PDB file of C-alpha atoms and ligand atoms in Angstrom:
ATOM      1  CA  UNK A   9       0.000   0.000   0.000  1.00 46.00           C
ATOM      2  CA  UNK A  10       1.980   3.041   1.255  1.00 48.00           C
ATOM      3  CA  UNK A  11       2.665   5.209  -1.768  1.00 48.00           C
ATOM      4  CA  UNK A  12      -0.186   3.434  -3.656  1.00 61.00           C
ATOM      5  CA  UNK A  13      -2.811   4.733  -1.268  1.00 81.00           C
ATOM      6  CA  UNK A  14      -3.852   8.367  -1.388  1.00 92.00           C
ATOM      7  CA  UNK A  15      -4.909  10.679   1.388  1.00 97.00           C
ATOM      8  CA  UNK A  16      -8.664  11.223   1.731  1.00 97.00           C
ATOM      9  CA  UNK A  17     -10.476  14.450   2.593  1.00 97.00           C
ATOM     10  CA  UNK A  18     -10.124  15.111   6.298  1.00 97.00           C
ATOM     11  CA  UNK A  19     -13.317  14.223   8.226  1.00 97.00           C
ATOM     12  CA  UNK A  20     -15.036  17.346   9.621  1.00 97.00           C
ATOM     13  CA  UNK A  21     -14.649  16.308  13.289  1.00 96.00           C
ATOM     14  CA  UNK A  22     -10.913  15.748  12.775  1.00 98.00           C
ATOM     15  CA  UNK A  23     -10.648  19.047  10.914  1.00 97.00           C
ATOM     16  CA  UNK A  24     -12.378  20.808  13.825  1.00 97.00           C
ATOM     17  CA  UNK A  25      -9.862  19.389  16.300  1.00 97.00           C
ATOM     18  CA  UNK A  26      -6.923  20.439  14.141  1.00 97.00           C
ATOM     19  CA  UNK A  27      -8.332  23.927  13.741  1.00 96.00           C
ATOM     20  CA  UNK A  28      -8.919  24.232  17.482  1.00 95.00           C
ATOM     21  CA  UNK A  29      -5.349  23.214  18.316  1.00 95.00           C
ATOM     22  CA  UNK A  30      -3.673  24.909  15.361  1.00 94.00           C
ATOM     23  CA  UNK A  31      -1.436  21.804  15.262  1.00 95.00           C
ATOM     24  CA  UNK A  32      -0.926  18.913  12.876  1.00 95.00           C
ATOM     25  CA  UNK A  33      -0.310  21.087   9.811  1.00 95.00           C
ATOM     26  CA  UNK A  34      -0.381  19.803   7.168  1.00 98.00           C
ATOM     27  CA  UNK A  35      -2.486  16.747   7.992  1.00 98.00           C
ATOM     28  CA  UNK A  36      -2.869  13.658   5.774  1.00 98.00           C
ATOM     29  CA  UNK A  37      -5.736  11.313   6.498  1.00 98.00           C
ATOM     30  CA  UNK A  38      -5.848   7.762   5.112  1.00 98.00           C
ATOM     31  CA  UNK A  39      -8.611   5.172   5.216  1.00 98.00           C
ATOM     32  CA  UNK A  40      -5.976   2.487   4.862  1.00 98.00           C
ATOM     33  CA  UNK A  41      -2.215   2.630   4.599  1.00 98.00           C
ATOM     34  CA  UNK A  42       0.659   0.248   5.240  1.00 98.00           C
ATOM     35  CA  UNK A  43       2.111   2.271   8.119  1.00 98.00           C
ATOM     36  CA  UNK A  44       1.794   5.940   8.988  1.00 98.00           C
ATOM     37  CA  UNK A  45       5.432   5.938  10.136  1.00 98.00           C
ATOM     38  CA  UNK A  46       6.610   4.329   6.896  1.00 98.00           C
ATOM     39  CA  UNK A  47       4.649   6.842   4.784  1.00 98.00           C
ATOM     40  CA  UNK A  48       6.296   9.843   6.432  1.00 98.00           C
ATOM     41  CA  UNK A  49       9.709   8.268   5.860  1.00 97.00           C
ATOM     42  CA  UNK A  50       9.202   7.728   2.124  1.00 97.00           C
ATOM     43  CA  UNK A  51      11.452   9.873  -0.117  1.00 96.00           C
ATOM     44  CA  UNK A  52       8.320  11.471  -1.641  1.00 94.00           C
ATOM     45  CA  UNK A  53       7.588  13.081   1.727  1.00 95.00           C
ATOM     46  CA  UNK A  54      11.161  14.280   2.332  1.00 95.00           C
ATOM     47  CA  UNK A  55      10.264  17.950   2.048  1.00 96.00           C
ATOM     48  CA  UNK A  56       7.316  17.970   4.423  1.00 98.00           C
ATOM     49  CA  UNK A  57       7.626  20.561   7.165  1.00 98.00           C
ATOM     50  CA  UNK A  58       7.957  19.842  10.865  1.00 98.00           C
ATOM     51  CA  UNK A  59       4.488  19.433  12.342  1.00 97.00           C
ATOM     52  CA  UNK A  60       3.150  17.340   9.456  1.00 98.00           C
ATOM     53  CA  UNK A  61       0.718  14.746  10.753  1.00 98.00           C
ATOM     54  CA  UNK A  62      -0.522  11.468   9.305  1.00 98.00           C
ATOM     55  CA  UNK A  63      -3.612   9.742  10.631  1.00 98.00           C
ATOM     56  CA  UNK A  64      -5.077   6.463   9.407  1.00 98.00           C
ATOM     57  CA  UNK A  65      -8.153   4.394  10.148  1.00 98.00           C
ATOM     58  CA  UNK A  66      -6.283   1.197   9.379  1.00 98.00           C
ATOM     59  CA  UNK A  67      -2.712   0.026   8.866  1.00 98.00           C
ATOM     60  CA  UNK A  68      -1.967  -3.189   6.992  1.00 97.00           C
ATOM     61  CA  UNK A  69       1.636  -3.258   8.243  1.00 98.00           C
ATOM     62  CA  UNK A  70       1.642  -1.138  11.372  1.00 98.00           C
ATOM     63  CA  UNK A  71       5.087  -1.196  12.910  1.00 98.00           C
ATOM     64  CA  UNK A  72       5.756  -1.906  16.573  1.00 95.00           C
ATOM     65  CA  UNK A  73       8.836  -1.822  18.733  1.00 90.00           C
ATOM     66  CA  UNK A  74      11.541  -4.494  18.339  1.00 86.00           C
ATOM     67  CA  UNK A  75      10.408  -5.333  14.803  1.00 89.00           C
ATOM     68  CA  UNK A  76       6.915  -6.351  15.892  1.00 92.00           C
ATOM     69  CA  UNK A  77       3.583  -5.522  14.256  1.00 95.00           C
ATOM     70  CA  UNK A  78       0.950  -3.123  15.542  1.00 96.00           C
ATOM     71  CA  UNK A  79      -2.515  -4.360  14.702  1.00 95.00           C
ATOM     72  CA  UNK A  80      -5.937  -2.826  15.134  1.00 96.00           C
ATOM     73  CA  UNK A  81      -9.225  -3.321  13.262  1.00 96.00           C
ATOM     74  CA  UNK A  82     -10.321  -0.399  11.032  1.00 97.00           C
ATOM     75  CA  UNK A  83     -11.452   2.651  12.968  1.00 97.00           C
ATOM     76  CA  UNK A  84     -10.725   1.140  16.393  1.00 97.00           C
ATOM     77  CA  UNK A  85      -7.587   3.024  17.284  1.00 98.00           C
ATOM     78  CA  UNK A  86      -5.778   6.303  17.094  1.00 98.00           C
ATOM     79  CA  UNK A  87      -3.005   5.606  14.592  1.00 98.00           C
ATOM     80  CA  UNK A  88      -0.844   8.642  14.022  1.00 98.00           C
ATOM     81  CA  UNK A  89       2.619   9.816  13.102  1.00 98.00           C
ATOM     82  CA  UNK A  90       4.020  13.278  13.627  1.00 98.00           C
ATOM     83  CA  UNK A  91       7.024  14.654  11.802  1.00 98.00           C
ATOM     84  CA  UNK A  92       9.523  16.736  13.791  1.00 98.00           C
ATOM     85  CA  UNK A  93      12.896  18.214  12.934  1.00 98.00           C
ATOM     86  CA  UNK A  94      14.520  18.888  16.303  1.00 97.00           C
ATOM     87  CA  UNK A  95      18.173  19.197  15.219  1.00 96.00           C
ATOM     88  CA  UNK A  96      19.212  17.762  18.589  1.00 97.00           C
ATOM     89  CA  UNK A  97      22.349  15.707  19.159  1.00 97.00           C
ATOM     90  CA  UNK A  98      21.652  11.994  18.744  1.00 95.00           C
ATOM     91  CA  UNK A  99      22.168  11.490  22.485  1.00 93.00           C
ATOM     92  CA  UNK A 100      18.894  13.363  23.014  1.00 95.00           C
ATOM     93  CA  UNK A 101      16.842  11.028  20.793  1.00 95.00           C
ATOM     94  CA  UNK A 102      15.369   9.372  23.854  1.00 96.00           C
ATOM     95  CA  UNK A 103      13.729  12.675  24.800  1.00 97.00           C
ATOM     96  CA  UNK A 104      11.399  12.181  21.841  1.00 98.00           C
ATOM     97  CA  UNK A 105      10.222   8.823  23.186  1.00 96.00           C
ATOM     98  CA  UNK A 106       9.791  10.344  26.637  1.00 97.00           C
ATOM     99  CA  UNK A 107       7.837  13.342  25.294  1.00 98.00           C
ATOM    100  CA  UNK A 108       5.608  11.125  23.155  1.00 98.00           C
ATOM    101  CA  UNK A 109       4.878   8.807  26.065  1.00 98.00           C
ATOM    102  CA  UNK A 110       4.085  11.735  28.334  1.00 98.00           C
ATOM    103  CA  UNK A 111       1.768  13.327  25.768  1.00 98.00           C
ATOM    104  CA  UNK A 112      -0.029  10.032  25.128  1.00 98.00           C
ATOM    105  CA  UNK A 113      -0.482   9.167  28.784  1.00 98.00           C
ATOM    106  CA  UNK A 114      -1.694  12.677  29.643  1.00 98.00           C
ATOM    107  CA  UNK A 115      -4.257  12.550  26.819  1.00 98.00           C
ATOM    108  CA  UNK A 116      -5.443   9.097  27.887  1.00 98.00           C
ATOM    109  CA  UNK A 117      -5.759  10.142  31.528  1.00 98.00           C
ATOM    110  CA  UNK A 118      -7.750  13.212  30.531  1.00 97.00           C
ATOM    111  CA  UNK A 119     -10.023  11.121  28.326  1.00 96.00           C
ATOM    112  CA  UNK A 120     -10.806   8.463  30.918  1.00 94.00           C
ATOM    113  CA  UNK A 121     -11.042  10.759  33.934  1.00 93.00           C
ATOM    114  CA  UNK A 122     -10.057   9.812  37.461  1.00 91.00           C
ATOM    115  CA  UNK A 123     -11.814   6.420  37.621  1.00 86.00           C
ATOM    116  CA  UNK A 124      -8.805   4.603  36.140  1.00 92.00           C
ATOM    117  CA  UNK A 125      -5.076   5.299  36.314  1.00 96.00           C
ATOM    118  CA  UNK A 126      -2.912   5.670  33.219  1.00 98.00           C
ATOM    119  CA  UNK A 127       0.863   5.276  33.254  1.00 98.00           C
ATOM    120  CA  UNK A 128       3.897   4.325  31.209  1.00 98.00           C
ATOM    121  CA  UNK A 129       5.699   1.018  31.286  1.00 96.00           C
ATOM    122  CA  UNK A 130       9.338   1.398  30.392  1.00 95.00           C
ATOM    123  CA  UNK A 131      10.257   2.354  27.829  1.00 93.00           C
ATOM    124  CA  UNK A 132       7.155   3.406  25.931  1.00 91.00           C
ATOM    125  CA  UNK A 133       4.045   1.332  26.612  1.00 96.00           C
ATOM    126  CA  UNK A 134       0.951   3.314  27.480  1.00 98.00           C
ATOM    127  CA  UNK A 135      -0.794   1.454  30.287  1.00 97.00           C
ATOM    128  CA  UNK A 136      -4.192   1.508  31.963  1.00 97.00           C
ATOM    129  CA  UNK A 137      -5.038  -0.073  35.296  1.00 95.00           C
ATOM    130  CA  UNK A 138      -8.017  -2.416  35.038  1.00 93.00           C
ATOM    131  CA  UNK A 139     -10.790  -2.743  37.633  1.00 91.00           C
ATOM    132  CA  UNK A 140      -8.458  -4.895  39.791  1.00 93.00           C
ATOM    133  CA  UNK A 141      -5.560  -2.465  39.513  1.00 92.00           C
ATOM    134  CA  UNK A 142      -3.671  -4.719  37.061  1.00 93.00           C
ATOM    135  CA  UNK A 143      -1.782  -2.860  34.386  1.00 95.00           C
ATOM    136  CA  UNK A 144      -2.741  -3.483  30.765  1.00 96.00           C
ATOM    137  CA  UNK A 145      -1.247  -1.998  27.620  1.00 97.00           C
ATOM    138  CA  UNK A 146      -3.508   0.369  25.682  1.00 97.00           C
ATOM    139  CA  UNK A 147      -0.923   1.991  23.446  1.00 98.00           C
ATOM    140  CA  UNK A 148       2.588   2.099  22.154  1.00 97.00           C
ATOM    141  CA  UNK A 149       5.108   4.469  20.670  1.00 98.00           C
ATOM    142  CA  UNK A 150       7.611   4.019  17.898  1.00 98.00           C
ATOM    143  CA  UNK A 151      10.034   6.867  17.272  1.00 97.00           C
ATOM    144  CA  UNK A 152      12.171   6.591  14.142  1.00 98.00           C
ATOM    145  CA  UNK A 153      14.992   9.059  13.665  1.00 97.00           C
ATOM    146  CA  UNK A 154      17.058  10.199  10.697  1.00 97.00           C
ATOM    147  CA  UNK A 155      20.530  11.478  11.519  1.00 97.00           C
ATOM    148  CA  UNK A 156      22.730  14.016   9.818  1.00 96.00           C
ATOM    149  CA  UNK A 157      26.236  14.395  11.267  1.00 96.00           C
ATOM    150  CA  UNK A 158      25.113  12.856  14.582  1.00 95.00           C
ATOM    151  CA  UNK A 159      22.199  15.268  14.857  1.00 97.00           C
ATOM    152  CA  UNK A 160      18.519  14.389  14.528  1.00 98.00           C
ATOM    153  CA  UNK A 161      17.509  16.023  11.276  1.00 97.00           C
ATOM    154  CA  UNK A 162      14.117  14.346  11.254  1.00 97.00           C
ATOM    155  CA  UNK A 163      12.081  12.095  13.508  1.00 98.00           C
ATOM    156  CA  UNK A 164       8.773  10.359  13.038  1.00 98.00           C
ATOM    157  CA  UNK A 165       6.805  10.029  16.251  1.00 98.00           C
ATOM    158  CA  UNK A 166       4.433   7.100  15.770  1.00 98.00           C
ATOM    159  CA  UNK A 167       1.703   6.554  18.327  1.00 98.00           C
ATOM    160  CA  UNK A 168      -0.963   3.852  18.413  1.00 98.00           C
ATOM    161  CA  UNK A 169      -3.742   3.861  21.027  1.00 98.00           C
ATOM    162  CA  UNK A 170      -6.420   1.186  21.427  1.00 98.00           C
ATOM    163  CA  UNK A 171      -9.584   3.235  21.650  1.00 98.00           C
ATOM    164  CA  UNK A 172     -12.696   1.190  20.811  1.00 97.00           C
ATOM    165  CA  UNK A 173     -11.331  -2.355  20.458  1.00 96.00           C
ATOM    166  CA  UNK A 174     -13.483  -5.008  22.129  1.00 96.00           C
ATOM    167  CA  UNK A 175     -11.882  -7.715  24.264  1.00 94.00           C
ATOM    168  CA  UNK A 176     -12.173 -10.157  21.320  1.00 95.00           C
ATOM    169  CA  UNK A 177     -10.351  -7.740  19.027  1.00 95.00           C
ATOM    170  CA  UNK A 178      -7.259  -7.333  21.209  1.00 94.00           C
ATOM    171  CA  UNK A 179      -4.182  -8.816  19.558  1.00 86.00           C
ATOM    172  CA  UNK A 180      -2.260 -11.433  21.556  1.00 83.00           C
ATOM    173  CA  UNK A 181       0.797  -9.775  23.068  1.00 82.00           C
ATOM    174  CA  UNK A 182       3.540 -10.279  25.624  1.00 79.00           C
ATOM    175  CA  UNK A 183       2.063  -7.475  27.689  1.00 84.00           C
ATOM    176  CA  UNK A 184      -1.692  -8.055  28.195  1.00 91.00           C
ATOM    177  CA  UNK A 185      -3.647  -5.457  26.239  1.00 96.00           C
ATOM    178  CA  UNK A 186      -6.755  -3.413  26.759  1.00 97.00           C
ATOM    179  CA  UNK A 187      -8.598  -0.480  25.209  1.00 97.00           C
ATOM    180  CA  UNK A 188     -10.153   2.713  26.493  1.00 97.00           C
ATOM    181  CA  UNK A 189     -13.589   1.268  25.725  1.00 97.00           C
ATOM    182  CA  UNK A 190     -12.934  -1.890  27.726  1.00 96.00           C
ATOM    183  CA  UNK A 191     -11.741   0.033  30.780  1.00 95.00           C
ATOM    184  CA  UNK A 192     -14.319   2.827  30.766  1.00 94.00           C
ATOM    185  CA  UNK A 193     -17.321   1.417  28.896  1.00 95.00           C
ATOM    186  CA  UNK A 194     -17.299   4.652  26.916  1.00 95.00           C
ATOM    187  CA  UNK A 195     -16.662   5.341  23.247  1.00 96.00           C
ATOM    188  CA  UNK A 196     -14.057   8.057  23.405  1.00 96.00           C
ATOM    189  CA  UNK A 197     -13.489  10.128  20.277  1.00 97.00           C
ATOM    190  CA  UNK A 198     -10.178   9.343  18.585  1.00 97.00           C
ATOM    191  CA  UNK A 199      -9.976  12.892  17.358  1.00 98.00           C
ATOM    192  CA  UNK A 200     -10.570  14.466  20.770  1.00 97.00           C
ATOM    193  CA  UNK A 201      -7.806  12.205  22.073  1.00 98.00           C
ATOM    194  CA  UNK A 202      -5.566  13.312  19.224  1.00 98.00           C
ATOM    195  CA  UNK A 203      -6.245  16.992  19.988  1.00 98.00           C
ATOM    196  CA  UNK A 204      -5.290  16.566  23.660  1.00 98.00           C
ATOM    197  CA  UNK A 205      -2.228  14.570  22.724  1.00 98.00           C
ATOM    198  CA  UNK A 206      -1.037  17.221  20.264  1.00 98.00           C
ATOM    199  CA  UNK A 207      -1.560  19.984  22.834  1.00 98.00           C
ATOM    200  CA  UNK A 208       0.464  18.134  25.471  1.00 98.00           C
ATOM    201  CA  UNK A 209       3.120  17.306  22.915  1.00 98.00           C
ATOM    202  CA  UNK A 210       3.429  20.903  21.820  1.00 97.00           C
ATOM    203  CA  UNK A 211       3.904  22.281  25.330  1.00 97.00           C
ATOM    204  CA  UNK A 212       6.537  19.812  26.458  1.00 96.00           C
ATOM    205  CA  UNK A 213       8.322  19.688  23.081  1.00 98.00           C
ATOM    206  CA  UNK A 214       8.688  23.470  23.196  1.00 97.00           C
ATOM    207  CA  UNK A 215      10.148  23.174  26.722  1.00 98.00           C
ATOM    208  CA  UNK A 216      12.545  20.479  25.508  1.00 98.00           C
ATOM    209  CA  UNK A 217      13.568  22.697  22.583  1.00 97.00           C
ATOM    210  CA  UNK A 218      14.505  25.200  25.276  1.00 97.00           C
ATOM    211  CA  UNK A 219      16.732  22.569  26.928  1.00 96.00           C
ATOM    212  CA  UNK A 220      14.387  21.199  29.603  1.00 96.00           C
ATOM    213  CA  UNK A 221      14.802  17.440  29.980  1.00 96.00           C
ATOM    214  CA  UNK A 222      11.522  15.512  30.182  1.00 97.00           C
ATOM    215  CA  UNK A 223      13.232  12.785  32.195  1.00 96.00           C
ATOM    216  CA  UNK A 224      12.135  13.798  35.731  1.00 96.00           C
ATOM    217  CA  UNK A 225       8.457  13.912  34.711  1.00 97.00           C
ATOM    218  CA  UNK A 226       8.860  10.730  32.675  1.00 97.00           C
ATOM    219  CA  UNK A 227      10.285   8.958  35.742  1.00 97.00           C
ATOM    220  CA  UNK A 228       7.213  10.027  37.721  1.00 97.00           C
ATOM    221  CA  UNK A 229       4.934   8.500  35.102  1.00 97.00           C
ATOM    222  CA  UNK A 230       6.857   5.203  34.847  1.00 97.00           C
ATOM    223  CA  UNK A 231       4.851   2.567  36.680  1.00 96.00           C
ATOM    224  CA  UNK A 232       7.936   0.349  36.340  1.00 93.00           C
ATOM    225  CA  UNK A 233      10.027   2.177  38.921  1.00 96.00           C
ATOM    226  CA  UNK A 234      10.159   0.664  42.395  1.00 95.00           C
ATOM    227  CA  UNK A 235       8.714  -2.587  41.014  1.00 94.00           C
ATOM    228  CA  UNK A 236      10.065  -6.115  40.854  1.00 95.00           C
ATOM    229  CA  UNK A 237      10.563  -6.813  37.152  1.00 95.00           C
ATOM    230  CA  UNK A 238      11.700  -9.454  34.715  1.00 93.00           C
ATOM    231  CA  UNK A 239      13.510  -8.219  31.619  1.00 92.00           C
ATOM    232  CA  UNK A 240      13.561 -10.495  28.595  1.00 89.00           C
ATOM    233  CA  UNK A 241      15.699  -9.899  25.550  1.00 81.00           C
ATOM    234  CA  UNK A 242      15.372 -10.834  21.888  1.00 70.00           C
ATOM    235  CA  UNK A 243      15.140 -14.615  21.395  1.00 66.00           C
ATOM    236  CA  UNK A 244      18.175 -16.491  22.623  1.00 60.00           C
ATOM    237  CA  UNK A 245      20.243 -13.384  23.342  1.00 65.00           C
ATOM    238  CA  UNK A 246      20.690 -13.384  27.092  1.00 75.00           C
ATOM    239  CA  UNK A 247      19.026 -14.998  30.092  1.00 82.00           C
ATOM    240  CA  UNK A 248      16.177 -12.952  31.572  1.00 88.00           C
ATOM    241  CA  UNK A 249      17.145 -10.430  34.209  1.00 93.00           C
ATOM    242  CA  UNK A 250      15.155 -10.324  37.444  1.00 93.00           C
ATOM    243  CA  UNK A 251      15.419  -7.523  39.928  1.00 95.00           C
ATOM    244  CA  UNK A 252      13.952  -4.269  41.096  1.00 96.00           C
ATOM    245  CA  UNK A 253      13.686  -1.356  38.653  1.00 97.00           C
ATOM    246  CA  UNK A 254      15.183   1.581  40.542  1.00 97.00           C
ATOM    247  CA  UNK A 255      15.398   4.496  38.159  1.00 96.00           C
ATOM    248  CA  UNK A 256      16.436   5.492  34.649  1.00 97.00           C
ATOM    249  CA  UNK A 257      19.669   7.051  33.434  1.00 94.00           C
ATOM    250  CA  UNK A 258      19.994  10.191  31.309  1.00 89.00           C
ATOM    251  CA  UNK A 259      19.774   8.078  28.140  1.00 90.00           C
ATOM    252  CA  UNK A 260      16.496   6.512  29.212  1.00 93.00           C
ATOM    253  CA  UNK A 261      18.107   3.186  30.164  1.00 95.00           C
ATOM    254  CA  UNK A 262      16.372   1.289  32.964  1.00 96.00           C
ATOM    255  CA  UNK A 263      18.522   0.652  36.036  1.00 97.00           C
ATOM    256  CA  UNK A 264      17.639  -2.690  37.601  1.00 96.00           C
ATOM    257  CA  UNK A 265      19.160  -3.955  40.859  1.00 97.00           C
ATOM    258  CA  UNK A 266      19.571  -7.699  40.401  1.00 94.00           C
ATOM    259  CA  UNK A 267      19.424 -10.488  43.006  1.00 91.00           C
ATOM    260  CA  UNK A 268      23.163 -10.071  43.669  1.00 95.00           C
ATOM    261  CA  UNK A 269      22.668  -6.396  44.460  1.00 96.00           C
ATOM    262  CA  UNK A 270      24.371  -5.271  41.230  1.00 96.00           C
ATOM    263  CA  UNK A 271      22.934  -2.398  39.207  1.00 97.00           C
ATOM    264  CA  UNK A 272      22.307  -3.430  35.593  1.00 94.00           C
ATOM    265  CA  UNK A 273      21.386  -1.001  32.846  1.00 95.00           C
ATOM    266  CA  UNK A 274      18.769  -2.194  30.380  1.00 93.00           C
ATOM    267  CA  UNK A 275      18.646  -0.357  27.049  1.00 90.00           C
ATOM    268  CA  UNK A 276      16.273  -2.603  25.119  1.00 87.00           C
ATOM    269  CA  UNK A 277      14.029  -5.493  25.978  1.00 87.00           C
ATOM    270  CA  UNK A 278      10.621  -6.388  27.331  1.00 88.00           C
ATOM    271  CA  UNK A 279       9.880  -5.581  30.918  1.00 92.00           C
ATOM    272  CA  UNK A 280       7.285  -7.651  32.748  1.00 90.00           C
ATOM    273  CA  UNK A 281       6.044  -6.360  36.059  1.00 85.00           C
ATOM    274  CA  UNK A 282       5.966  -8.838  38.923  1.00 71.00           C
ATOM    275  CA  UNK A 283       2.380 -10.034  39.231  1.00 61.00           C
ATOM    276  CA  UNK A 284       1.581 -11.118  42.786  1.00 49.00           C
ATOM    277  CA  UNK A 285      -1.532 -12.923  41.471  1.00 50.00           C
ATOM    278  CA  UNK A 286       0.598 -15.408  39.494  1.00 51.00           C
ATOM    279  CA  UNK A 287       3.157 -16.261  42.193  1.00 45.00           C
TER     280      UNK A 287
HETATM  281  C1  BTN B  24       4.887  -0.674  20.274  1.00 93.39           C
HETATM  282  O1  BTN B  24       4.355  -0.650  21.385  1.00 93.39           O
HETATM  283  O2  BTN B  24       5.445  -1.694  19.853  1.00 93.39           O
HETATM  284  C2  BTN B  24       4.880   0.557  19.430  1.00 93.39           C
HETATM  285  C3  BTN B  24       3.668   0.619  18.559  1.00 93.39           C
HETATM  286  C4  BTN B  24       3.562   1.870  17.700  1.00 93.39           C
HETATM  287  C5  BTN B  24       2.383   1.780  16.754  1.00 93.39           C
HETATM  288  C6  BTN B  24       2.141   3.073  16.011  1.00 93.39           C
HETATM  289  S1  BTN B  24       0.577   3.050  15.194  1.00 93.39           S
HETATM  290  C7  BTN B  24       0.974   4.501  14.318  1.00 93.39           C
HETATM  291  C8  BTN B  24       2.437   4.439  13.970  1.00 93.39           C
HETATM  292  N1  BTN B  24       2.643   3.799  12.686  1.00 93.39           N
HETATM  293  C9  BTN B  24       3.233   2.621  12.790  1.00 93.39           C
HETATM  294  O3  BTN B  24       3.488   1.845  11.848  1.00 93.39           O
HETATM  295  N2  BTN B  24       3.523   2.369  14.089  1.00 93.39           N
HETATM  296  C10 BTN B  24       3.135   3.465  14.942  1.00 93.39           C
END
């Protein structure tokens, strides 16, 4: 699909949200596409300005972290990619993941209200607590950067949120999944969610452009910290690491104190929270 599919006219309720925020300009809306991230990274889109936004109802090859797929039935999720051109040193790339996670979790919390808690599971899973307080994944973030002389000339901030998926529609995943509908019983507007997310993004991205690290706020939103965790790595790479997640370092790495009392830094992998119910 990708370059074969063409943008559609923007639905009026999406247009209204974009007008109200003044963000997401220009915006490209697709009924179906391979991946919103992939589309923004095609050479044909190389000249798009920072702030360009792509939204799709359906992705046939939605990309997830660690080479995985991101799947959602048509119209059931917020599937978006935002183009930014921060010109930051590559060492600051992790700020983009932090900022995206913070914007997504703030928008989700606003949408669901105080009856359920939203949080982030390291590094970039958007989580919702279910009725029993168990954390479930309702969204994910995939940031893809393009470098020029060790600076970030372009980045695509891809965000997927499960909005109206039913329990039967949830894809099987390492981290148990949920949707905003399942946790609240309410059909929340994808476009309202997008508007809130863009507003939060804009405020904290501007602060980061001014040099303010999002890391302290990100740490506060990480449900992982202070928890017993198991870290698993790509198949066959290394034995799982068990320990207590203590904090993160300036590069976004997770610091885990293992059973021997040693601090280990985790830069990639899947983190499972200790579940007292299964022990
Ligand atoms: C993850 O948790 O593995 C990250 C998932 C990111 C999915 C979003 S959906 C919109 C954007 N386009 C993609 O192809 N992926 C991201």
